[in-house]
């Protein structure tokens, strides 16, 4: 595994920049976005419009100070994301999923996953296909099936959501894994 970061910027008017830690499995090229230690910032903008009045609220020095503070935070998040401590903590969470055996019906496990995280039929089938092909009926196998499926998703944003889902799965508690692992 290798540590990295995922940086995204909204291009559709949502005005959000995001910096998130990323684990990348070199053997299969799966990416997993770690849910904690994420930095998100909504762009302040030059003016706040009140319908058609266009009142300027923030002055240039305010915007510069805000930008400087934000990019200092980005620097810190990037350093933390690729630190040994963050990497080891995320790797340990992934390792814990190796001990979670899918003892129920794997098809039903994927069905529970699909219902819980709103996967459509094609996505459900794709995750199941990767779970079966991987031959690892554990939590780790399911995480890998989810992140591997992300490589097939044509829409970049949706593919990234599957990498985020992989990160959410390694954060689940034993009680949250139980319905997935024991689905009948």
Short mmCIF file of C-alpha atoms in Angstrom, two decimals:
data_model
loop_
_atom_site.label_atom_id
_atom_site.label_comp_id
_atom_site.label_asym_id
_atom_site.label_seq_id
_atom_site.Cartn_x
_atom_site.Cartn_y
_atom_site.Cartn_z
CA UNK A 1 0.00 0.00 0.00
CA UNK A 2 1.00 3.56 -0.59
CA UNK A 3 -0.24 6.76 1.06
CA UNK A 4 -1.59 9.63 -1.00
CA UNK A 5 -4.18 12.36 -1.15
CA UNK A 6 -7.33 12.96 -3.16
CA UNK A 7 -8.01 16.57 -4.06
CA UNK A 8 -11.29 17.61 -5.64
CA UNK A 9 -12.82 20.92 -6.56
CA UNK A 10 -16.46 21.43 -7.47
CA UNK A 11 -16.93 22.67 -11.00
CA UNK A 12 -20.70 22.87 -10.92
CA UNK A 13 -21.32 25.80 -8.64
CA UNK A 14 -21.18 24.00 -5.30
CA UNK A 15 -17.95 25.87 -4.53
CA UNK A 16 -16.25 23.16 -2.46
CA UNK A 17 -12.59 22.20 -2.38
CA UNK A 18 -11.78 18.92 -0.64
CA UNK A 19 -8.49 17.33 0.45
CA UNK A 20 -8.69 13.73 1.74
CA UNK A 21 -6.17 11.02 2.68
CA UNK A 22 -5.99 8.15 0.17
CA UNK A 23 -4.68 4.60 0.48
CA UNK A 24 -3.60 3.03 -2.79
CA UNK A 25 -3.12 -0.73 -3.06
CA UNK A 26 -0.28 -1.22 -5.53
CA UNK A 27 -1.11 -4.87 -6.25
CA UNK A 28 -4.58 -4.12 -7.62
CA UNK A 29 -4.49 -0.34 -8.06
CA UNK A 30 -7.53 0.16 -5.84
CA UNK A 31 -7.87 3.52 -4.14
CA UNK A 32 -9.58 3.97 -0.78
CA UNK A 33 -10.37 7.44 0.54
CA UNK A 34 -10.03 7.65 4.31
CA UNK A 35 -13.04 9.36 5.86
CA UNK A 36 -11.32 11.02 8.80
CA UNK A 37 -8.77 13.83 8.49
CA UNK A 38 -10.66 15.37 5.58
CA UNK A 39 -10.57 19.09 4.85
CA UNK A 40 -13.51 20.68 3.02
CA UNK A 41 -13.90 24.36 2.28
CA UNK A 42 -16.71 26.20 0.58
CA UNK A 43 -15.41 29.04 -1.58
CA UNK A 44 -16.25 32.41 -0.04
CA UNK A 45 -16.39 34.30 -3.34
CA UNK A 46 -15.84 37.96 -4.09
CA UNK A 47 -19.40 39.09 -3.45
CA UNK A 48 -22.54 37.90 -1.81
CA UNK A 49 -25.43 38.72 -4.11
CA UNK A 50 -28.74 39.80 -2.69
CA UNK A 51 -30.86 39.02 -5.74
CA UNK A 52 -29.83 41.77 -8.18
CA UNK A 53 -28.20 44.16 -5.71
CA UNK A 54 -24.65 42.66 -5.93
CA UNK A 55 -23.39 44.00 -2.60
CA UNK A 56 -19.65 43.42 -2.03
CA UNK A 57 -19.15 42.12 1.51
CA UNK A 58 -15.54 40.92 1.64
CA UNK A 59 -12.64 43.22 0.89
CA UNK A 60 -9.49 42.02 -0.89
CA UNK A 61 -7.40 41.80 2.29
CA UNK A 62 -10.11 39.67 3.95
CA UNK A 63 -10.19 37.29 0.99
CA UNK A 64 -6.38 37.08 0.92
CA UNK A 65 -6.23 36.30 4.63
CA UNK A 66 -8.94 33.67 4.25
CA UNK A 67 -7.10 32.08 1.30
CA UNK A 68 -3.79 32.09 3.18
CA UNK A 69 -5.34 30.43 6.24
CA UNK A 70 -7.05 27.84 4.05
CA UNK A 71 -3.89 26.90 2.16
CA UNK A 72 -1.98 26.60 5.44
CA UNK A 73 -4.68 24.12 6.49
CA UNK A 74 -4.29 22.29 3.16
CA UNK A 75 -0.55 22.01 3.80
CA UNK A 76 -1.19 20.57 7.25
CA UNK A 77 -3.82 18.11 6.01
CA UNK A 78 -1.53 16.92 3.21
CA UNK A 79 1.33 16.39 5.67
CA UNK A 80 -0.96 14.52 8.05
CA UNK A 81 -2.45 12.45 5.21
CA UNK A 82 0.90 11.07 4.12
CA UNK A 83 2.36 10.74 7.61
CA UNK A 84 3.42 7.37 8.96
CA UNK A 85 0.90 7.64 11.78
CA UNK A 86 -2.09 8.22 9.48
CA UNK A 87 -0.93 5.50 7.11
CA UNK A 88 -0.47 2.96 9.90
CA UNK A 89 -3.82 3.78 11.48
CA UNK A 90 -5.65 3.35 8.16
CA UNK A 91 -3.71 0.17 7.36
CA UNK A 92 -4.62 -1.22 10.80
CA UNK A 93 -8.31 -0.51 10.12
CA UNK A 94 -8.02 -2.37 6.81
CA UNK A 95 -6.27 -5.27 8.55
CA UNK A 96 -9.10 -5.55 11.08
CA UNK A 97 -11.50 -6.21 8.21
CA UNK A 98 -9.51 -9.37 7.38
CA UNK A 99 -10.85 -10.92 10.57
CA UNK A 100 -14.48 -10.31 9.64
CA UNK A 101 -15.74 -13.40 7.85
CA UNK A 102 -18.80 -13.27 5.62
CA UNK A 103 -20.54 -16.30 7.08
CA UNK A 104 -23.95 -15.62 5.56
CA UNK A 105 -24.93 -15.52 1.93
CA UNK A 106 -22.46 -13.27 0.01
CA UNK A 107 -25.21 -12.26 -2.42
CA UNK A 108 -27.31 -11.08 0.52
CA UNK A 109 -24.27 -9.32 2.04
CA UNK A 110 -23.93 -7.27 -1.13
CA UNK A 111 -27.70 -6.66 -1.10
CA UNK A 112 -27.48 -5.26 2.44
CA UNK A 113 -24.52 -3.10 1.34
CA UNK A 114 -26.51 -1.89 -1.69
CA UNK A 115 -29.51 -0.95 0.42
CA UNK A 116 -27.45 0.75 3.10
CA UNK A 117 -25.36 2.79 0.65
CA UNK A 118 -27.82 3.20 -2.24
CA UNK A 119 -26.19 1.18 -5.00
CA UNK A 120 -28.12 0.60 -8.20
CA UNK A 121 -28.53 -2.85 -9.81
CA UNK A 122 -25.46 -2.54 -12.05
CA UNK A 123 -23.32 -1.38 -9.13
CA UNK A 124 -24.61 -4.18 -6.91
CA UNK A 125 -23.80 -6.74 -9.61
CA UNK A 126 -20.35 -5.27 -10.18
CA UNK A 127 -19.44 -5.37 -6.48
CA UNK A 128 -20.73 -8.95 -6.20
CA UNK A 129 -18.73 -9.98 -9.27
CA UNK A 130 -15.53 -8.58 -7.76
CA UNK A 131 -16.26 -10.18 -4.38
CA UNK A 132 -16.70 -13.60 -5.99
CA UNK A 133 -13.74 -13.17 -8.36
CA UNK A 134 -11.52 -12.08 -5.48
CA UNK A 135 -12.38 -15.26 -3.58
CA UNK A 136 -12.02 -13.52 -0.23
CA UNK A 137 -15.26 -13.77 1.74
CA UNK A 138 -14.20 -11.39 4.47
CA UNK A 139 -14.78 -7.74 5.26
CA UNK A 140 -11.45 -7.08 3.56
CA UNK A 141 -12.67 -8.89 0.45
CA UNK A 142 -15.84 -6.79 0.41
CA UNK A 143 -13.87 -3.55 0.82
CA UNK A 144 -11.65 -4.60 -2.08
CA UNK A 145 -14.66 -5.54 -4.20
CA UNK A 146 -16.12 -2.06 -3.65
CA UNK A 147 -12.90 -0.22 -4.43
CA UNK A 148 -12.09 -2.49 -7.37
CA UNK A 149 -15.52 -1.84 -8.85
CA UNK A 150 -14.78 1.90 -8.73
CA UNK A 151 -12.32 1.35 -11.58
CA UNK A 152 -15.19 0.31 -13.87
CA UNK A 153 -17.41 3.29 -13.14
CA UNK A 154 -17.32 5.75 -16.03
CA UNK A 155 -18.53 8.77 -14.06
CA UNK A 156 -15.53 10.11 -12.14
CA UNK A 157 -17.59 11.51 -9.26
CA UNK A 158 -19.45 8.22 -8.78
CA UNK A 159 -16.18 6.25 -9.00
CA UNK A 160 -14.77 8.49 -6.26
CA UNK A 161 -17.87 7.78 -4.16
CA UNK A 162 -16.97 4.07 -4.30
CA UNK A 163 -13.46 4.88 -3.04
CA UNK A 164 -15.07 6.88 -0.23
CA UNK A 165 -17.41 3.95 0.47
CA UNK A 166 -14.35 1.72 0.88
CA UNK A 167 -13.10 4.20 3.48
CA UNK A 168 -16.44 4.16 5.26
CA UNK A 169 -16.42 0.36 5.40
CA UNK A 170 -13.07 0.18 7.22
CA UNK A 171 -14.52 2.54 9.83
CA UNK A 172 -17.49 0.29 10.67
CA UNK A 173 -17.76 -1.13 14.15
CA UNK A 174 -18.26 -4.86 14.74
CA UNK A 175 -21.98 -4.31 15.31
CA UNK A 176 -22.26 -2.40 12.02
CA UNK A 177 -20.43 -5.20 10.16
CA UNK A 178 -22.69 -7.88 11.61
CA UNK A 179 -25.67 -7.38 9.21
CA UNK A 180 -23.27 -7.42 6.26
CA UNK A 181 -21.32 -10.49 7.40
CA UNK A 182 -24.30 -12.54 8.54
CA UNK A 183 -26.85 -11.67 5.85
CA UNK A 184 -28.94 -14.73 4.99
#
